[in-house]
XYZ file of C-alpha atoms in Angstrom:
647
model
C -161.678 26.453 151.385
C -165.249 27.032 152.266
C -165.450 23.113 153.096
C -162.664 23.153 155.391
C -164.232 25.749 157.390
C -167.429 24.306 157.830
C -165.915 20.608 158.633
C -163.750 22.834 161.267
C -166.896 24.394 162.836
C -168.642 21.143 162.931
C -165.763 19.736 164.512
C -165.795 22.082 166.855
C -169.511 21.776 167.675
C -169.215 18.084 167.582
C -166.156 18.155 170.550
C -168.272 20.560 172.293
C -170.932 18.322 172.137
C -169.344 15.155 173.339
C -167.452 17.194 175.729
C -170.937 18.158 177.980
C -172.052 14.512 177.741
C -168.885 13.143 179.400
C -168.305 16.012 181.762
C -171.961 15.923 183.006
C -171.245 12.347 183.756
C -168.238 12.585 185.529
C -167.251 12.034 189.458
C -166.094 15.637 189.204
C -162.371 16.311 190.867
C -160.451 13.584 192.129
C -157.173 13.587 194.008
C -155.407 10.537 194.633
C -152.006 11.292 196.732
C -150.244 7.918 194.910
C -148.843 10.868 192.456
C -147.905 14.281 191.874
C -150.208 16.776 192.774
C -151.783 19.503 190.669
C -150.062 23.090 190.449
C -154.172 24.494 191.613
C -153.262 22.579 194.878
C -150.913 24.402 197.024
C -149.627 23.588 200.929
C -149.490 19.661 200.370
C -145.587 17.652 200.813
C -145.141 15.451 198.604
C -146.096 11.551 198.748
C -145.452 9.189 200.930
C -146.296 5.410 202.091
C -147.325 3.515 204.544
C -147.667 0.096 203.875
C -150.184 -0.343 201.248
C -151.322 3.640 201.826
C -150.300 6.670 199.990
C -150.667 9.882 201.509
C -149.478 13.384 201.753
C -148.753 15.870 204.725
C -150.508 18.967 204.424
C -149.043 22.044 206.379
C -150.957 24.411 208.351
C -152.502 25.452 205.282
C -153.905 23.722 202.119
C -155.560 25.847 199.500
C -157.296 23.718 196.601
C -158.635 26.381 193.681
C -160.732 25.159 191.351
C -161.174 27.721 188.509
C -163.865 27.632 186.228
C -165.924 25.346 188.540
C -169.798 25.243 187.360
C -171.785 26.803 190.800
C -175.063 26.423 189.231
C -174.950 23.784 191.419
C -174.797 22.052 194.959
C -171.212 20.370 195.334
C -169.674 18.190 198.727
C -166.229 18.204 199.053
C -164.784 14.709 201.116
C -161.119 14.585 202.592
C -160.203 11.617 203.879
C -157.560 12.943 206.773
C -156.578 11.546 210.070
C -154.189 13.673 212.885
C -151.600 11.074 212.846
C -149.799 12.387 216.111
C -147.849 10.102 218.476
C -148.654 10.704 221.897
C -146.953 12.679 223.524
C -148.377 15.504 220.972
C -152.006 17.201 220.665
C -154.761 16.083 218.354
C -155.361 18.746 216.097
C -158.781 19.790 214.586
C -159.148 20.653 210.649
C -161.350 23.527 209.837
C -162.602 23.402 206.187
C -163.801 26.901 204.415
C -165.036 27.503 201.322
C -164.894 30.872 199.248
C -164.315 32.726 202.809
C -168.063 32.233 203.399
C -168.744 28.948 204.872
C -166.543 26.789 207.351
C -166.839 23.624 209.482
C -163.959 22.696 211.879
C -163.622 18.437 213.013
C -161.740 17.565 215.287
C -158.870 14.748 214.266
C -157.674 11.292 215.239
C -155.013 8.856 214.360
C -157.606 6.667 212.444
C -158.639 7.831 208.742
C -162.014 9.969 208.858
C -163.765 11.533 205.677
C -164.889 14.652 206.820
C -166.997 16.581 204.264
C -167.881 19.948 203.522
C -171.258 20.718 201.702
C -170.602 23.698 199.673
C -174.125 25.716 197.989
C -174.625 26.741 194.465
C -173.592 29.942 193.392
C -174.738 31.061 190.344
C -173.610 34.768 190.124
C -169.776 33.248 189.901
C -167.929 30.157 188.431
C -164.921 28.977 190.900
C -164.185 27.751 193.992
C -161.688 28.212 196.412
C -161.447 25.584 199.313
C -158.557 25.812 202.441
C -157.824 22.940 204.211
C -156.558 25.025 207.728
C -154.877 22.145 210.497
C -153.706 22.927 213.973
C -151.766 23.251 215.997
C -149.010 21.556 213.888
C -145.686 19.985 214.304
C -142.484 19.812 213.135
C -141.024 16.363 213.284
C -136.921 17.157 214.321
C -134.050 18.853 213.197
C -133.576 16.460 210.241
C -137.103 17.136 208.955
C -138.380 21.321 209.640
C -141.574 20.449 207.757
C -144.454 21.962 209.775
C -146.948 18.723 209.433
C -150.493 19.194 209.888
C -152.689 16.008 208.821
C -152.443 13.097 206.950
C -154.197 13.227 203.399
C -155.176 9.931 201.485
C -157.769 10.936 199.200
C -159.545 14.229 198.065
C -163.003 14.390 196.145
C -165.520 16.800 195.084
C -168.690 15.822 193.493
C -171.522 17.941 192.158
C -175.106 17.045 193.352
C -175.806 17.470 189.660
C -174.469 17.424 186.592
C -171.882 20.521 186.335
C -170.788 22.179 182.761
C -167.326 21.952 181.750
C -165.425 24.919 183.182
C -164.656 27.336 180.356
C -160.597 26.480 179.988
C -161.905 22.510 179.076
C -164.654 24.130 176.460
C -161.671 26.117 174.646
C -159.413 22.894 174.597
C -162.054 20.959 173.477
C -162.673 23.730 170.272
C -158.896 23.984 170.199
C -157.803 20.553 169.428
C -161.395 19.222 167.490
C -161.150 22.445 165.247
C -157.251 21.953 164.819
C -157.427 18.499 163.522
C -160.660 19.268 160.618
C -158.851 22.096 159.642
C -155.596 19.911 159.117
C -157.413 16.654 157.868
C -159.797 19.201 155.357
C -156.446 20.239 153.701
C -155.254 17.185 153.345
C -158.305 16.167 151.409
C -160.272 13.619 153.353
C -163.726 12.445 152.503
C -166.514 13.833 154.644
C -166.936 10.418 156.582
C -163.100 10.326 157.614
C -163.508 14.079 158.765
C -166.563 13.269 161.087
C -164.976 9.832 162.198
C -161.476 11.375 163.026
C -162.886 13.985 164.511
C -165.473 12.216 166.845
C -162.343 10.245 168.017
C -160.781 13.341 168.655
C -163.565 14.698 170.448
C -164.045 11.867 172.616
C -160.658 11.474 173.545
C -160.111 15.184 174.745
C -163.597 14.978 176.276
C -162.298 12.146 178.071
C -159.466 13.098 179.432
C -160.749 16.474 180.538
C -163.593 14.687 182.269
C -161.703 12.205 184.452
C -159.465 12.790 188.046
C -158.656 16.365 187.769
C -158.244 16.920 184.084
C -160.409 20.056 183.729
C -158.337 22.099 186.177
C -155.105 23.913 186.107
C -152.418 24.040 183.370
C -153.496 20.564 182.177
C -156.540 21.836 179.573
C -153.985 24.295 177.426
C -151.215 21.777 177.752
C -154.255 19.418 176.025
C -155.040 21.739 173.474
C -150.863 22.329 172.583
C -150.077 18.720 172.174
C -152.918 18.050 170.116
C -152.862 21.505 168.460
C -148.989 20.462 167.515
C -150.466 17.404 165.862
C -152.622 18.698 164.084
C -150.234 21.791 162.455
C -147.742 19.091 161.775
C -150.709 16.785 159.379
C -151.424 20.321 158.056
C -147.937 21.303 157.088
C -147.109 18.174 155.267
C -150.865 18.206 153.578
C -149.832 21.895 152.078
C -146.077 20.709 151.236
C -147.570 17.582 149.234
C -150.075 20.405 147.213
C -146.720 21.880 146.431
C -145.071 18.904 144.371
C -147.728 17.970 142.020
C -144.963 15.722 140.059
C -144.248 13.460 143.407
C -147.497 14.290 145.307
C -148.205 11.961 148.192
C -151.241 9.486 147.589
C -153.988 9.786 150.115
C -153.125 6.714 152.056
C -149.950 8.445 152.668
C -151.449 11.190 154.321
C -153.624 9.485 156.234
C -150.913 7.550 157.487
C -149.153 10.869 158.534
C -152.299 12.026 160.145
C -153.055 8.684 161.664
C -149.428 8.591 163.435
C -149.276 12.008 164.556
C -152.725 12.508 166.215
C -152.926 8.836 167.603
C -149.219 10.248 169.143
C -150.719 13.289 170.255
C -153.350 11.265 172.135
C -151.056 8.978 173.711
C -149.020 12.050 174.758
C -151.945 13.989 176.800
C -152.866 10.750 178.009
C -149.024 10.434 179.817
C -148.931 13.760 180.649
C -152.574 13.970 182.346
C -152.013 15.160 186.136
C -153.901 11.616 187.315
C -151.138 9.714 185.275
C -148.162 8.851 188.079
C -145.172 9.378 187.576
C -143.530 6.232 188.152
C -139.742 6.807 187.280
C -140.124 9.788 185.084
C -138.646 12.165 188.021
C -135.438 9.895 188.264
C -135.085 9.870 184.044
C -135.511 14.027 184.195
C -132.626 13.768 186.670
C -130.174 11.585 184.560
C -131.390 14.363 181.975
C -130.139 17.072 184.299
C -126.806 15.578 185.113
C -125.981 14.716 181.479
C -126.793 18.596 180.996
C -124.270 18.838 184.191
C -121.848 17.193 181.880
C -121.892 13.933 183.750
C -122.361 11.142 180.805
C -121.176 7.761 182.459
C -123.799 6.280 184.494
C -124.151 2.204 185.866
C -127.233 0.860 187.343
C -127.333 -2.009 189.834
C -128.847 -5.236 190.514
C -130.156 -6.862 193.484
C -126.979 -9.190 193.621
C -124.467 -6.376 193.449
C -124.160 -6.547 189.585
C -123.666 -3.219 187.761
C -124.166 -2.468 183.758
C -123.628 1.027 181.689
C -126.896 2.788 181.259
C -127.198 4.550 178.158
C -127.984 8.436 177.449
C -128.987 7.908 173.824
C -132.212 9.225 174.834
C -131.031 12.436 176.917
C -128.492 13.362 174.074
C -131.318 13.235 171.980
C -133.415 15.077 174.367
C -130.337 17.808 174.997
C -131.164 20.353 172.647
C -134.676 20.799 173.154
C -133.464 21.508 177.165
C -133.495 25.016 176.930
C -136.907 25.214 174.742
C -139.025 23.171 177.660
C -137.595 23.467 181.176
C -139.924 20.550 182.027
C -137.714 18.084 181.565
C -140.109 15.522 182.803
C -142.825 16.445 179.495
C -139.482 17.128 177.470
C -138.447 13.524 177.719
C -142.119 12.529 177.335
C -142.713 14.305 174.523
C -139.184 13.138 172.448
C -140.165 9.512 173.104
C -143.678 9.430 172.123
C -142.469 11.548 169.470
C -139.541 9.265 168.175
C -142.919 6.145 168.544
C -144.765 7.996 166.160
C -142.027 8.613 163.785
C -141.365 5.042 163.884
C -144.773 3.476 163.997
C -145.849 5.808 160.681
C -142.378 4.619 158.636
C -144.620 1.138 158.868
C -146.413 2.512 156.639
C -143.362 2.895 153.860
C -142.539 -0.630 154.590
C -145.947 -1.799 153.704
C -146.818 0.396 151.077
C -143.405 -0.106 149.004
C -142.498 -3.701 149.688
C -146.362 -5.090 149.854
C -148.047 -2.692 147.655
C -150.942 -2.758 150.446
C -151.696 0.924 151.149
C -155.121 -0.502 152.851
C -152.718 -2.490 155.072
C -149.921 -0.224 155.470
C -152.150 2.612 156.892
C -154.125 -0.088 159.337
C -150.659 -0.941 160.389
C -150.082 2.492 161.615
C -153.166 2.526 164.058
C -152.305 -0.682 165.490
C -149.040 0.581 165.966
C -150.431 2.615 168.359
C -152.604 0.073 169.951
C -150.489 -2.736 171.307
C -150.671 -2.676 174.916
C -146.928 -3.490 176.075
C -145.346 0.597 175.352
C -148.025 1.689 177.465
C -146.617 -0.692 180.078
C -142.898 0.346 179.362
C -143.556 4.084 178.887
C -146.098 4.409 181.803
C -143.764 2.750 183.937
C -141.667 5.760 182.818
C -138.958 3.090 181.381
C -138.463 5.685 179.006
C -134.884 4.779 177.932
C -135.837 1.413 176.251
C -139.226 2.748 174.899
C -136.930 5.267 172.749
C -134.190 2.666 171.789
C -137.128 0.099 170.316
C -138.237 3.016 168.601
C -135.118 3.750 166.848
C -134.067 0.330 166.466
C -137.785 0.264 164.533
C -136.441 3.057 162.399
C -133.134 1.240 161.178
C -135.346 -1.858 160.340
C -137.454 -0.193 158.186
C -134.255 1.865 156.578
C -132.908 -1.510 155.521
C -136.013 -3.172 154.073
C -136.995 0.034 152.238
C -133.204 0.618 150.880
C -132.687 0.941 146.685
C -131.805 -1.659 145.250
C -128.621 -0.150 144.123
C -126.780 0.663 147.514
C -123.731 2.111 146.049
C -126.611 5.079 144.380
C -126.415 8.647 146.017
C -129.835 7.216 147.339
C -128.686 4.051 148.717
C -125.714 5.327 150.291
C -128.070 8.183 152.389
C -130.447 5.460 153.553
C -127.778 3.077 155.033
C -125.934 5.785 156.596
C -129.387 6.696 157.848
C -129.959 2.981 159.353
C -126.550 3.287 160.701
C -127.463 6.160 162.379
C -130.168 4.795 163.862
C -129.040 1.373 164.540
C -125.816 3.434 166.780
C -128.090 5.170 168.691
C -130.507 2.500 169.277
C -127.525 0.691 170.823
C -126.685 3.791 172.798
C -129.920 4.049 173.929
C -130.261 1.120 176.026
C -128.354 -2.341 176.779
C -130.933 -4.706 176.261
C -131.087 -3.181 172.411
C -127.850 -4.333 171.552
C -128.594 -7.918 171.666
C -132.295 -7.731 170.523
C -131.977 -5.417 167.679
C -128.666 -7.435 166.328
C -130.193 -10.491 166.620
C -132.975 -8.901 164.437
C -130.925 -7.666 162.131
C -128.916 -10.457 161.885
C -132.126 -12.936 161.328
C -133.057 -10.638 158.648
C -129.260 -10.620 157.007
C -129.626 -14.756 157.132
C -132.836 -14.741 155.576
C -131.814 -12.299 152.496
C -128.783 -14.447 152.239
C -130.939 -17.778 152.000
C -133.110 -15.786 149.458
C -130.790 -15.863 146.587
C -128.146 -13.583 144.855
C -130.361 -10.416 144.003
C -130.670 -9.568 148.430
C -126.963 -10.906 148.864
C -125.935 -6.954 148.703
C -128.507 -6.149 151.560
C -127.469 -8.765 153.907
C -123.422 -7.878 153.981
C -124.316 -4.134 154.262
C -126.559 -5.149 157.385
C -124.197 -7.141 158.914
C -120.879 -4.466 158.349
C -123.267 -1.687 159.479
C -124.053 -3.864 162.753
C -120.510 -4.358 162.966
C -119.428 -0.856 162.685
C -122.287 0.399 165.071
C -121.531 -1.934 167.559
C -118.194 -0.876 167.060
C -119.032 3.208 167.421
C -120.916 2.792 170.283
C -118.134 1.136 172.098
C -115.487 3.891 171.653
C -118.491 6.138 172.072
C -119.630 4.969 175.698
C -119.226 1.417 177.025
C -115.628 1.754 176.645
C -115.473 3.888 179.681
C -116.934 0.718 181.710
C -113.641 -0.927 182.472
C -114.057 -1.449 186.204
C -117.866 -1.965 185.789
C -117.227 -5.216 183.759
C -113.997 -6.443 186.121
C -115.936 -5.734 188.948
C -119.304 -8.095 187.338
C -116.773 -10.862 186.385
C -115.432 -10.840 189.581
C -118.784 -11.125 190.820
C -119.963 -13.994 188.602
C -116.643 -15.845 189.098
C -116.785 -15.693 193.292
C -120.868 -17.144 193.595
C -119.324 -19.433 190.733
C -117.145 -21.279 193.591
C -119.587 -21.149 196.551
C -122.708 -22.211 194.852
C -124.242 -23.508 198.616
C -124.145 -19.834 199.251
C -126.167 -18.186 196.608
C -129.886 -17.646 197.145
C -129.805 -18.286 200.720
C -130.299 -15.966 204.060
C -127.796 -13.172 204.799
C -125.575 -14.329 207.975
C -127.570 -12.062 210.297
C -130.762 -13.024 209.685
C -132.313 -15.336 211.960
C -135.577 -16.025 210.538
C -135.885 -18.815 208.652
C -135.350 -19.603 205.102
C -137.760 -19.628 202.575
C -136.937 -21.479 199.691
C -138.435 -21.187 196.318
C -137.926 -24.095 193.534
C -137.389 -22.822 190.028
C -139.843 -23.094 187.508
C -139.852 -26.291 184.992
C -139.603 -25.545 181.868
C -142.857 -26.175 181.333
C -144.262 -23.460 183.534
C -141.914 -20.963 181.871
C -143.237 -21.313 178.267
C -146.502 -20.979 179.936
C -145.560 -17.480 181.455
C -144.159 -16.808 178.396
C -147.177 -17.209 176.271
C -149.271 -15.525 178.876
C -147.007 -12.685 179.482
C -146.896 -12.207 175.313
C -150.830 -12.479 174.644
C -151.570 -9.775 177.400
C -148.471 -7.587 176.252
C -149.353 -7.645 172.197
C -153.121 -8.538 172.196
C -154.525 -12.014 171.381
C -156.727 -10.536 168.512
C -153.643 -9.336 167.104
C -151.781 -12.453 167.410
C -154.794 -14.773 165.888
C -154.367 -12.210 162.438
C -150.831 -13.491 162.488
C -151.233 -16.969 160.582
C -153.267 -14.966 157.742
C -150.370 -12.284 157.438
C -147.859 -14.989 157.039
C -150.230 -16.791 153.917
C -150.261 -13.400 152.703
C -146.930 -12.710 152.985
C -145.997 -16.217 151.935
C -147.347 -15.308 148.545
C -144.646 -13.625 147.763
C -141.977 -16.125 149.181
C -138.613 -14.518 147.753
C -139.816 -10.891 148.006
C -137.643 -8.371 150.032
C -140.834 -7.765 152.336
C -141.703 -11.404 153.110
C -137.372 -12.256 153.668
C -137.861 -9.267 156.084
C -140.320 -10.684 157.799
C -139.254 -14.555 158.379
C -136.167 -12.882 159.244
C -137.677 -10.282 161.536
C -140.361 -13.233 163.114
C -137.782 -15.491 163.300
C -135.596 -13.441 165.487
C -139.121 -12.890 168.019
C -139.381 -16.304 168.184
C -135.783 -17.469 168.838
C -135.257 -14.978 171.624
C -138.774 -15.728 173.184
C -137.339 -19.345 173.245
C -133.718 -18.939 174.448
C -135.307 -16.418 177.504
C -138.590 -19.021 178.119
C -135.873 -22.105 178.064
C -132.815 -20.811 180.004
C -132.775 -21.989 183.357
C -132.302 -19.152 186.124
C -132.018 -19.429 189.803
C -135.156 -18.335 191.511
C -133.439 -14.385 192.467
C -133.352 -14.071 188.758
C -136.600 -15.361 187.557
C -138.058 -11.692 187.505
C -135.678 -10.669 185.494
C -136.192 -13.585 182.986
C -139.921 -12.402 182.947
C -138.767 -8.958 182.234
C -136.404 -9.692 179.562
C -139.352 -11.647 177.840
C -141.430 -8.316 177.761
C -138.188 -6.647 176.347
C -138.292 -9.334 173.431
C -141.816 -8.276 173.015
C -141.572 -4.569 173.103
C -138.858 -5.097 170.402
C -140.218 -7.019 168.405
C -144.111 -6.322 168.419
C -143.873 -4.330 165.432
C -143.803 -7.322 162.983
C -146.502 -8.977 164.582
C -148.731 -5.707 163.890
C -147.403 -5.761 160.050
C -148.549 -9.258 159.659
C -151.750 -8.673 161.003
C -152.250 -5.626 158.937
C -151.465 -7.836 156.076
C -153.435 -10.749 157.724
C -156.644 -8.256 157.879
C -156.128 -7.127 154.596
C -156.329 -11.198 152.422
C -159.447 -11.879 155.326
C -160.675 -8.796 153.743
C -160.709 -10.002 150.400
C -161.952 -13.506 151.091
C -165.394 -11.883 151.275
C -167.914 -11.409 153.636
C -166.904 -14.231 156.347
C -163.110 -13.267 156.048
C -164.492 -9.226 156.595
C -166.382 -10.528 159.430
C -163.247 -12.190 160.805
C -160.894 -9.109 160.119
C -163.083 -6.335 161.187
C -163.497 -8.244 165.061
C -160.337 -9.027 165.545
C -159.004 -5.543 164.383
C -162.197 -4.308 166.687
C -160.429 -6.280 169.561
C -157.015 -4.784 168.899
C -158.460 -1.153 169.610
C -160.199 -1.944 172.646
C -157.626 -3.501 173.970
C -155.359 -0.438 173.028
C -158.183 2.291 174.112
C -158.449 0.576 177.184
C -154.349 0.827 177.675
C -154.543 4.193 176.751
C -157.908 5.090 179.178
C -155.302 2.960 181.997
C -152.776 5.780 182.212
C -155.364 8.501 183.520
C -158.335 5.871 184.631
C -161.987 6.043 183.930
C-alpha cells in the first residue's frame, strides 16, 4: 500500500512537472472561429463563412474571461476584426478594456485589421477579464434581429513571458497523473511501467491543457473526469482480479485493460478539447434528439437524388445514458470511443487464446489505438460507422474466441453474444452490412477449407449472419419501402438516357466541364495511397512477418481467422479499386475504400503485433526492425491524435 502511494505522489509530481515545461512554452490562448466557441467567451454568434474565411459576429458586447490567468506577467491580446458594413451604414469603432482599468478604442473598416491591446502584469491577482465593446451596431432585417457588431476571424493572447499554468490545469494535471499510479500500483506493475505510463499520461494532459484554449473553462475538470474514469475503471478490475485467486488475471491481461482504457481516455479528451471542431457531431446529437422524440426512420441523400436508411444502432445504444449527460454531443462521443476501446482491448483475448502471444496480444492493443483512419472517421464526427466497425470488431472476436463445443452453456452465450453484436453492427450503419458479412463470410470459407474439427464454427457463422441480417430487416430497413422503389426508379430512368447523366443542368449556360474517369490503373494507385496514409506504412511493412508467424500454425483457428479475415480486406479493396464508376461517383468510390479500411484495419494491427513479436525473437537485427517500425506506428498515431486539438 505504501508503494502505491508514493508511485501516486510521484506521479503527481512528475505531471506537474511536465505540465510547467509545456505550458511555459505555449502560444498561450488561441481562438480560431472555424469551431465552437468556449463557454468563458460570451457575446459571439456562432460561425460563419466566407469563402475560404471563418468568422463570427460579435454583438455590442464580447466578454472573454480568462480565469486563473498567470499576471506575473506582461500579456498582448490581438483580434483580428474588420466593421464589415455595406454602405449605406456607419463604420463602427471597437473599444478594447481590460479588467475595467485599461482601454483603447480603433476605429473599424471593411478590410481585416489586428488591433491589439497590451495588457500589464498584475501580480496581486490571477485572471483576466477582457470586453470586446463595438458600435454603433446593426441589425441586418426582419429575418435576422441579431444586433451585429464586427467581424471576428481570429483571437490570441500571448504572454511576454513564460506564464504558469492557471491553477484549474495544475489540479487536472494531479487529478488524472495521480489517478492512473494509483490504478496501475494496484494492479501490480513494475516500477518502470508506473513511471513510463505515467510520463505518457503526464505529457498527454500537459499537452492538451497547453494548446488553443485548453487551460480555460470547463475543459480542465472535464480532462481530469475522462481520464479520472479511466483510471477507476483499470482500478476496479485490478481489485476484482485480487478477489479470484483461482482464475486471477495474468499481468498481460491487465495491462491490456489498462492499456485500452487510458489510451481511450486520451483519445476521448483529445475529441472533446474546445480547439477540436465539431464537424458533424451537432447534426449526430440531433438524430440523437429526434430518436429520443420517438422519430426512428431516417434516409440520407445523395448528390444524384438517391436516398438509403440511416441507422440508429448507435443512438439506441446511446438512449439510456440521455438522461445521465444532457450533452448529447460528449454523450455520443463518449459511447463510441467507449465501444473502440472495448473492442480494440478484446484483441487482446484473440491473441492471447488463439496465439498464445501475450507479448503480442497486449502490443496489439496500443496499436489499436494508433492507426490513423478512426481519427479521420470519428473527427469527421462520422460517428455512426466508427461505432458499427467497432461492434462488428466485437462479433469477430466472439467467433474466433468461441469453445470448441458450441452446443456448451458457454458456447451457446458467446454466439448469442456475436449475434448480438453482429445485429447491431448491421443496425448501426449500411456500409457494415456488406463489409462485416463479407468478413464473416471469408472467415466461414476459410474454417470450412480447414478441415472437419472448424466445420461447426463456419455453419454457426453463416446461420447467425443469416438470422442477423434477417432481424435487422424486420427491425428497421423494412420500413424503407418507398426509399428503395423510389432508388430503383432512379437507377432504371438514367439507365435509358445515358447521354444525359453527368452533364450540365438545362439552365446552366456555362460551359461543360468534362472529367474522364480514372483507368484502372490510377485507381489501384489511389487505392494503395489512400490505404498506407489511412493504416500506417510501418504497420503495413510488419504485415509479411505476421503472416510467417501466423503461417506457422497453418490449420489453427487463429491463423483460418486471419486468411479469412485478410482475405475479405483484400477482396473488397479490389472489387471497390476495380469497379468502374462514372466520374460523379468517383468520391464515393474513394470513400468506400476508406470504409474497407476502417473495417478491416484491425487484422492488419494483429498481424503486425504478431509480425513484431517473431522479428523480436530473430535477435538483435529482427528487434532493431520491430522496435522502428512499431516506433513509426506511434508517431504516426500521436501525431493523429495531437491533429484533433493541433500543436
Amino acid at each position: 500500500m505504501l508503494r502505491v502511494a508514493a508511485s501516486a505522489v510521484g506521479a503527481v509530481l512528475l505531471g506537474l512537472v511536465l505540465l510547467f515545461v509545456v505550458y511555459g512554452r505555449s502560444d498561450g490562448l488561441v481562438l480560431e472561429m472555424d469551431r465552437h466557441q468556449p463557454a468563458f467567451v460570451s457575446g459571439l454568434y456562432a460561425t460563419e463563412r466566407d469563402g475560404e474565411t471563418t468568422f463570427a459576429w460579435t454583438s455590442g458586447r464580447m466578454v472573454i474571461r480568462l480565469a486563473g490567468l498567470d499576471r506575473r506577467v506582461d500579456w498582448t491580446c490581438t483580434m483580428r476584426m474588420r466593421g464589415a458594413r455595406e454602405s449605406h451604414l456607419p463604420m463602427p469603432s471597437v473599444t478594447l478594456a481590460y479588467d475595467a482599468a485599461g482601454s483603447r478604442t480603433v476605429p473599424l473598416s471593411n478590410t481585416y485589421e489586428d488591433i491589439a491591446i497590451n495588457i500589464p502584469a498584475r501580480p496581486e491577482r490571477p485572471g483576466l477579464t477582457l470586453t470586446v465593446d463595438v458600435a454603433p451596431t446593426f441589425v441586418p432585417g426582419p429575418g435576422d434581429p441579431r444586433e451585429l457588431g464586427a467581424q471576428v476571424d481570429w483571437i490570441r493572447c500571448a504572454p511576454a513571458a513564460s506564464p504558469r499554468p492557471p491553477a484549474a490545469t495544475l489540479r487536472a494535471a494531479a487529478v488524472a497523473t495521480g489517478s492512473v499510479a494509483l490504478a496501475l500500483g494496484a494492479a501490480g506493475a513494475s516500477v518502470a511501467v508506473l513511471l513510463s505510463a505515467t510520463g505518457l499520461v503526464g505529457a498527454a494532459v500537459a499537452l492538451l491543457l497547453s494548446n488553443g484554449n485548453g487551460a480555460f473553462g470547463p475543459y480542465p475538470a472535464l480532462l481530469a473526469w475522462i481520464v479520472g474514469t479511466a483510471a477507476t475503471i483499470v482500478l476496479g478490475v485490478a481489485v476484482a482480479a485480487r478477489l479470484m485467486p483461482r482464475r486471477r488475471p495474468s499481468g498481460a491481461a491487465l495491462a491490456a485493460v489498462a492499456a485500452s482504457s487510458i489510451l481511450g481516455a486520451l483519445k476521448l479528451a483529445a475529441l472533446t478539447h474546445p480547439a477540436k471542431a465539431l464537424v458533424d457531431a451537432v447534426f449526430q446529437a440531433h438524430r440523437l434528439q429526434a430518436v429520443m422524440a420517438g422519430n426512428y426512420f431516417f434516409t440520407q441523400p445523395l448528390p444524384d437524388g438517391v436516398q438509403f436508411p440511416y441507422a440508429i444502432g448507435l443512438y439506441v445504444t446511446a438512449l439510456p445514458f440521455a438522461g445521465l449527460l444532457t450533452d448529447h454531443v460528449l454523450l455520443l462521443r463518449t459511447v463510441v470511443i467507449a465501444a473502440e476501446a472495448l473492442a480494440g482491448g478484446c484483441l487482446y483475448l484473440l491473441l492471447s487464446r488463439l496465439f498464445r502471444a501475450p507479448a503480442a496480444a497486449v502490443l496489439a492493443v496500443v496499436l489499436f489505438q494508433l492507426v490513423p483512419i478512426p481519427y479521420v472517421v470519428i473527427g469527421n464526427a462520422n460517428l455512426t460507422n466508427a461505432f458499427a466497425e467497432a461492434a462488428a470488431l466485437l462479433a469477430v472476436v466472439a467467433f474466433a474466441c468461441a469453445p470448441e463445443r458450441l452446443r456448451s452453456p458457454a458456447g451457446a452465450a458467446v454466439l448469442l453474444l456475436a449475434a448480438a453484436c453482429t445485429t447491431l453492427a448491421f443496425l448501426s450503419h449500411v456500409s457494415t452490412i456488406v463489409l462485416l458479412a463479407a468478413t464473416l463470410g471469408a472467415v466461414a470459407l476459410a474454417l470450412l477449407a480447414g478441415g472437419r474439427p472448424h466445420r461447426p464454427l463456419a455453419f454457426a457463422i453463416a446461420a447467425v449472419v443469416v438470422v442477423s441480417g434477417l432481424v435487422a430487416t424486420g427491425l428497421y430497413y423494412r420500413h424503407f419501402t418507398d426509399v428503395y422503389v423510389r432508388a430503383l426508379d432512379r437507377v432504371r430512368a438514367t439507365d435509358a438516357t445515358p447521354a444525359d447523366r453527368g452533364g450540365p443542368d438545362v439552365d446552366d449556360d456555362r460551359p461543360a466541364v468534362l472529367v474522364r474517369p480514372l483507368a484502372w490503373h490510377e485507381r489501384a494507385g489511389d487505392a494503395v495511397r489512400q490505404t498506407t496514409e489511412q493504416v500506417g506504412l510501418p504497420l503495413l511493412l510488419l504485415l509479411p512477418a505476421g503472416a510467417v508467424a501466423a503461417a506457422r500454425h497453418p490449420r489453427s483457428r487463429g491463423a483460418l481467422v486471419l486468411v479469412g479475415w485478410a482475405m475479405a480486406w483484400i477482396a473488397c479493396l479490389f472489387g471497390g479499386t476495380m469497379t468502374r464508376v462514372d466520374t460523379q461517383y468517383q468520391r464515393y468510390a474513394a470513400e468506400f475504400i476508406g470504409r474497407v479500411n476502417l473495417a478491416c484495419y484491425p487484422v492488419a494491427v494483429v498481424l503486425a503485433s504478431l509480425g513484431a513479436g517473431y522479428l523480436w525473437r530473430l535477435g538483435i537485427a529482427g528487434r532493431l526492425v520491430a522496435g522502428v517500425l512499431t516506433a513509426g506506428s506511434v508517431l504516426i498515431g500521436t501525431a493523429a491524435w495531437r491533429g484533433w486539438f493541433g500543436g
